[in-house]
mmCIF file of N, CA and C in Angstrom:
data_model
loop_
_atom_site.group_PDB
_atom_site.id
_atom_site.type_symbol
_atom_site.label_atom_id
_atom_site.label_comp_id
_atom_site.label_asym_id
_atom_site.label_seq_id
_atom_site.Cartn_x
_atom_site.Cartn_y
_atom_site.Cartn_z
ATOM 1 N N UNK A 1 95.215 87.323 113.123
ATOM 2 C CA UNK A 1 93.830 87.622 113.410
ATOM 3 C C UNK A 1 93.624 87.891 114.894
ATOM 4 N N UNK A 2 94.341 86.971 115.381
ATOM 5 C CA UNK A 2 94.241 87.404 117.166
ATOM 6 C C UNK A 2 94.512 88.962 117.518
ATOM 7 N N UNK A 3 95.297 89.225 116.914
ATOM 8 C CA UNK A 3 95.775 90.790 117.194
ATOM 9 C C UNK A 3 94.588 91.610 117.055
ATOM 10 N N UNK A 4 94.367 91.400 115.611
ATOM 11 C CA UNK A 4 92.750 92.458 115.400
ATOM 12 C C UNK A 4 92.011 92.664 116.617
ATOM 13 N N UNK A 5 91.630 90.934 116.921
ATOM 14 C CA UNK A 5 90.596 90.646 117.629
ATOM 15 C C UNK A 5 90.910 91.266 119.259
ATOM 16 N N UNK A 6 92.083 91.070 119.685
ATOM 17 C CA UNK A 6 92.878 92.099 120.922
ATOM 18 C C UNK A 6 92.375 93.745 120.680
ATOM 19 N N UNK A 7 92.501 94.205 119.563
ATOM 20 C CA UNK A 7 92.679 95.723 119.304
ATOM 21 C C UNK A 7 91.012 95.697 119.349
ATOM 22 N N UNK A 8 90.567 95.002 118.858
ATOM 23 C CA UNK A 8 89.128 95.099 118.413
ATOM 24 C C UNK A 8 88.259 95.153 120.418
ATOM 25 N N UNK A 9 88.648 94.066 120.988
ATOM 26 C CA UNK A 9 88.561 94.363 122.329
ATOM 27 C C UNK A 9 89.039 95.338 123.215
ATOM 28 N N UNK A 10 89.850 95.904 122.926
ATOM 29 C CA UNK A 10 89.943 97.121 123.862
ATOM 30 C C UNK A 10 89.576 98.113 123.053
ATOM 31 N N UNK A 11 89.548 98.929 121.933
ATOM 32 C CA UNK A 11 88.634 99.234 121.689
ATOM 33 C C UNK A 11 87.162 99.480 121.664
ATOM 34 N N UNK A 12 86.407 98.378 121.198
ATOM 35 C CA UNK A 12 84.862 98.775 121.365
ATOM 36 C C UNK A 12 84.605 97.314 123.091
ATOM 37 N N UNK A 13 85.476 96.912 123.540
ATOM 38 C CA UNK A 13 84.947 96.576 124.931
ATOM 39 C C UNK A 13 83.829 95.175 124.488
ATOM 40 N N UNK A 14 84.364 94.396 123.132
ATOM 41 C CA UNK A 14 83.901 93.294 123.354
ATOM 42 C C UNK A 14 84.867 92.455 122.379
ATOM 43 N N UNK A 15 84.103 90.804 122.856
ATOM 44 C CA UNK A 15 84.861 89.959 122.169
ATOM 45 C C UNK A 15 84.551 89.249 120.885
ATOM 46 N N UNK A 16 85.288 89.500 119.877
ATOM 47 C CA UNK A 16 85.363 88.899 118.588
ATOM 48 C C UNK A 16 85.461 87.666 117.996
ATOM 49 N N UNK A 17 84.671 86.601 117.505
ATOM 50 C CA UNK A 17 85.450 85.561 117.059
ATOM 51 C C UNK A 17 86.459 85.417 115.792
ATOM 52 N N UNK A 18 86.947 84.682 116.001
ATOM 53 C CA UNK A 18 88.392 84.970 114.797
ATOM 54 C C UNK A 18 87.522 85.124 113.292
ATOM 55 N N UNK A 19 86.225 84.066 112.756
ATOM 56 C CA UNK A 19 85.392 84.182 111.754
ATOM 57 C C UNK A 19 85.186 85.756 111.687
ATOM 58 N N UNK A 20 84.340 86.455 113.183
ATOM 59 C CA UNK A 20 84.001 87.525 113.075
ATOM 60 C C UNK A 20 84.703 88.973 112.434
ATOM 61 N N UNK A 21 86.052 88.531 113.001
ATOM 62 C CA UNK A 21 87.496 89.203 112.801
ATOM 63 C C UNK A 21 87.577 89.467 110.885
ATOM 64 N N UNK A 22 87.638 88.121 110.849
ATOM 65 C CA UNK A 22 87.662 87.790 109.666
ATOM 66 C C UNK A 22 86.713 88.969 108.374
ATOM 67 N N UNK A 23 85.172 88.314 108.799
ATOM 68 C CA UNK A 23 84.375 88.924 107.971
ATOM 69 C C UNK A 23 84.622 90.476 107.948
ATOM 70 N N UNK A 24 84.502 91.202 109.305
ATOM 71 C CA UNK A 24 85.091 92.299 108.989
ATOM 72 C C UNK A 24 86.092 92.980 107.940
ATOM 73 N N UNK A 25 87.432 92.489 108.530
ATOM 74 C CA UNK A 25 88.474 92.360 107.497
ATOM 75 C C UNK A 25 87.986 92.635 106.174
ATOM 76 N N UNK A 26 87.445 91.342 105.699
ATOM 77 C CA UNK A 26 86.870 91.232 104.583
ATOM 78 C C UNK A 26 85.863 91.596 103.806
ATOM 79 N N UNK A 27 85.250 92.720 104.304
ATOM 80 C CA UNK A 27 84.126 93.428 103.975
ATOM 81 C C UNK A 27 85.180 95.000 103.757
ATOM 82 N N UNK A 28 86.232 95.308 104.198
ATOM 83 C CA UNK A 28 86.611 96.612 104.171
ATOM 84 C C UNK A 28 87.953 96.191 103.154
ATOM 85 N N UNK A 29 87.926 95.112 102.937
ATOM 86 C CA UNK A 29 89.147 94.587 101.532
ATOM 87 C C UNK A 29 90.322 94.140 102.247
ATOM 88 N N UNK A 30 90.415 94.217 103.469
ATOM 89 C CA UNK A 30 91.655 93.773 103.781
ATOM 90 C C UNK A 30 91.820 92.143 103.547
ATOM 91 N N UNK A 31 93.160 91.201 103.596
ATOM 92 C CA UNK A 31 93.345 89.937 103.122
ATOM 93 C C UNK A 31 94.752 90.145 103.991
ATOM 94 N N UNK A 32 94.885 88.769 104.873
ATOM 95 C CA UNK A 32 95.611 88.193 106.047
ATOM 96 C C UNK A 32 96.848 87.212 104.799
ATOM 97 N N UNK A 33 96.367 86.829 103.539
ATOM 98 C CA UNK A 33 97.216 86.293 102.698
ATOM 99 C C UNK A 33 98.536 86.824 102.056
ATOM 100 N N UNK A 34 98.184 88.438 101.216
ATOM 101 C CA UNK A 34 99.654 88.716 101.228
ATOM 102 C C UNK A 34 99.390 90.056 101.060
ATOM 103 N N UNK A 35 100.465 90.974 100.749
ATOM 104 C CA UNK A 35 100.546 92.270 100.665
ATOM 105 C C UNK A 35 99.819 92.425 99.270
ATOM 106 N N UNK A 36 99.373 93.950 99.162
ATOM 107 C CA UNK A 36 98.605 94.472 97.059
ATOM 108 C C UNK A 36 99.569 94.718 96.665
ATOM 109 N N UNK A 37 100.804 94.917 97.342
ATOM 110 C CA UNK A 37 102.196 95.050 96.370
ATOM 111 C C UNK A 37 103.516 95.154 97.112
ATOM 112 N N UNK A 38 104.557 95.321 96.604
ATOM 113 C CA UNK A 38 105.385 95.335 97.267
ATOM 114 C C UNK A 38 105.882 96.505 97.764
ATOM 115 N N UNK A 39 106.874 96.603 98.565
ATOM 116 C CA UNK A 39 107.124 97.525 99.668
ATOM 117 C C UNK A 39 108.074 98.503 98.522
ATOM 118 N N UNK A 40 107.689 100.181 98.935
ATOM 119 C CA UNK A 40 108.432 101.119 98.025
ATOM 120 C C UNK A 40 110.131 100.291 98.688
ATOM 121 N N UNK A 41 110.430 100.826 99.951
ATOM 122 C CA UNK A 41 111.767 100.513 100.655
ATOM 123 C C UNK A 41 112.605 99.326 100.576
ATOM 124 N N UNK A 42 111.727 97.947 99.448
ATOM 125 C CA UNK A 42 112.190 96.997 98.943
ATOM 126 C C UNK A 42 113.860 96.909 98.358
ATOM 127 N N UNK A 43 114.318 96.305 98.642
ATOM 128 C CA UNK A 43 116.177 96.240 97.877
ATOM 129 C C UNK A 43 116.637 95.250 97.021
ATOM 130 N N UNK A 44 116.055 95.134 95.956
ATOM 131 C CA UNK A 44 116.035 93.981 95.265
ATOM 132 C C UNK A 44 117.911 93.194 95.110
ATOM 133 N N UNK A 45 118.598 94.152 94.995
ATOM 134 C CA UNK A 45 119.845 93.942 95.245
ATOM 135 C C UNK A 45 119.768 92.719 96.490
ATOM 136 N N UNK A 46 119.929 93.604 97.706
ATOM 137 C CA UNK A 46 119.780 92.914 98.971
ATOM 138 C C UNK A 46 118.591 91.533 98.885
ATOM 139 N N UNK A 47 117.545 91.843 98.419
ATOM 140 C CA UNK A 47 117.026 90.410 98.328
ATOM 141 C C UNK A 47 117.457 89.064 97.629
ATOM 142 N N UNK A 48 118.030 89.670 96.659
ATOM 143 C CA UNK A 48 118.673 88.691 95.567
ATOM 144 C C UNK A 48 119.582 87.983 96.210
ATOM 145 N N UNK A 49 121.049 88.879 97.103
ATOM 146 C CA UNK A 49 121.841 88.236 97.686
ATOM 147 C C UNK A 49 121.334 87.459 98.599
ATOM 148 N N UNK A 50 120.290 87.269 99.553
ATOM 149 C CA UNK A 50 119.864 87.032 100.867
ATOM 150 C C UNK A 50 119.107 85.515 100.049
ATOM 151 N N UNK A 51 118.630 85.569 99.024
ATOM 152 C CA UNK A 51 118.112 84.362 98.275
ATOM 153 C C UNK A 51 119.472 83.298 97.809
ATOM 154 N N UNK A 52 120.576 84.054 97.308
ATOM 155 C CA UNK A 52 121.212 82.993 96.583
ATOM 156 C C UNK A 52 122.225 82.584 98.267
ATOM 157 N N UNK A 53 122.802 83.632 98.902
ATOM 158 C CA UNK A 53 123.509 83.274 99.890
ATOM 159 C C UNK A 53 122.791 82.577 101.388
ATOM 160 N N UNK A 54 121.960 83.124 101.929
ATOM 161 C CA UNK A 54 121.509 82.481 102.905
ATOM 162 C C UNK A 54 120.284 81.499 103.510
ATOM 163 N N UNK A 55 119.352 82.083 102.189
ATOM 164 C CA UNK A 55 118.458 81.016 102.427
ATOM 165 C C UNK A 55 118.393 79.407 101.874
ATOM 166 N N UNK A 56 119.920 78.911 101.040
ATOM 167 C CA UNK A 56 120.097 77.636 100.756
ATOM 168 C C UNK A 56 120.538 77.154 102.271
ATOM 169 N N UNK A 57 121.051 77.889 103.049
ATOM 170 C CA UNK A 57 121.844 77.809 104.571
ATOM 171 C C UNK A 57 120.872 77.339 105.151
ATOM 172 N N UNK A 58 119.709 78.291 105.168
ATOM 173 C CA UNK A 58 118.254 77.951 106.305
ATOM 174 C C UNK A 58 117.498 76.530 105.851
ATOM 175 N N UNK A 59 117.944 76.367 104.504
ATOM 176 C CA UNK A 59 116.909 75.442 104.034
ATOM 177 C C UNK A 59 117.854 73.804 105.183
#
């Protein structure tokens, strides 16, 4: 949200509160929670491996 609120200031030359940020957002459908779908360039292959091999590592 900070970012918006950066772009949103140099842009129109004032300051935003993060709520404000927010409502915006949320009046034009955007959501800070997750993507409407997944990415075309997705590799389900590559994700699969990266799940069973490295993220038991990170955990």
């Amino acid at each position: 949200m900070t970012e918006v609120g950066v772009l949103l200031l140099q842009d129109r030359g004032g300051l935003c509160s993060s709520a404000a940020v927010w409502r915006l957002l949320h009046r034009h459908g955007w959501s800070w929670q997750c993507p409407a779908r997944r990415a075309l360039e997705r590799d389900e292959q590559t994700v699969g491996l990266r799940k069973k091999d490295v993220w038991p590592q990170a955990e």
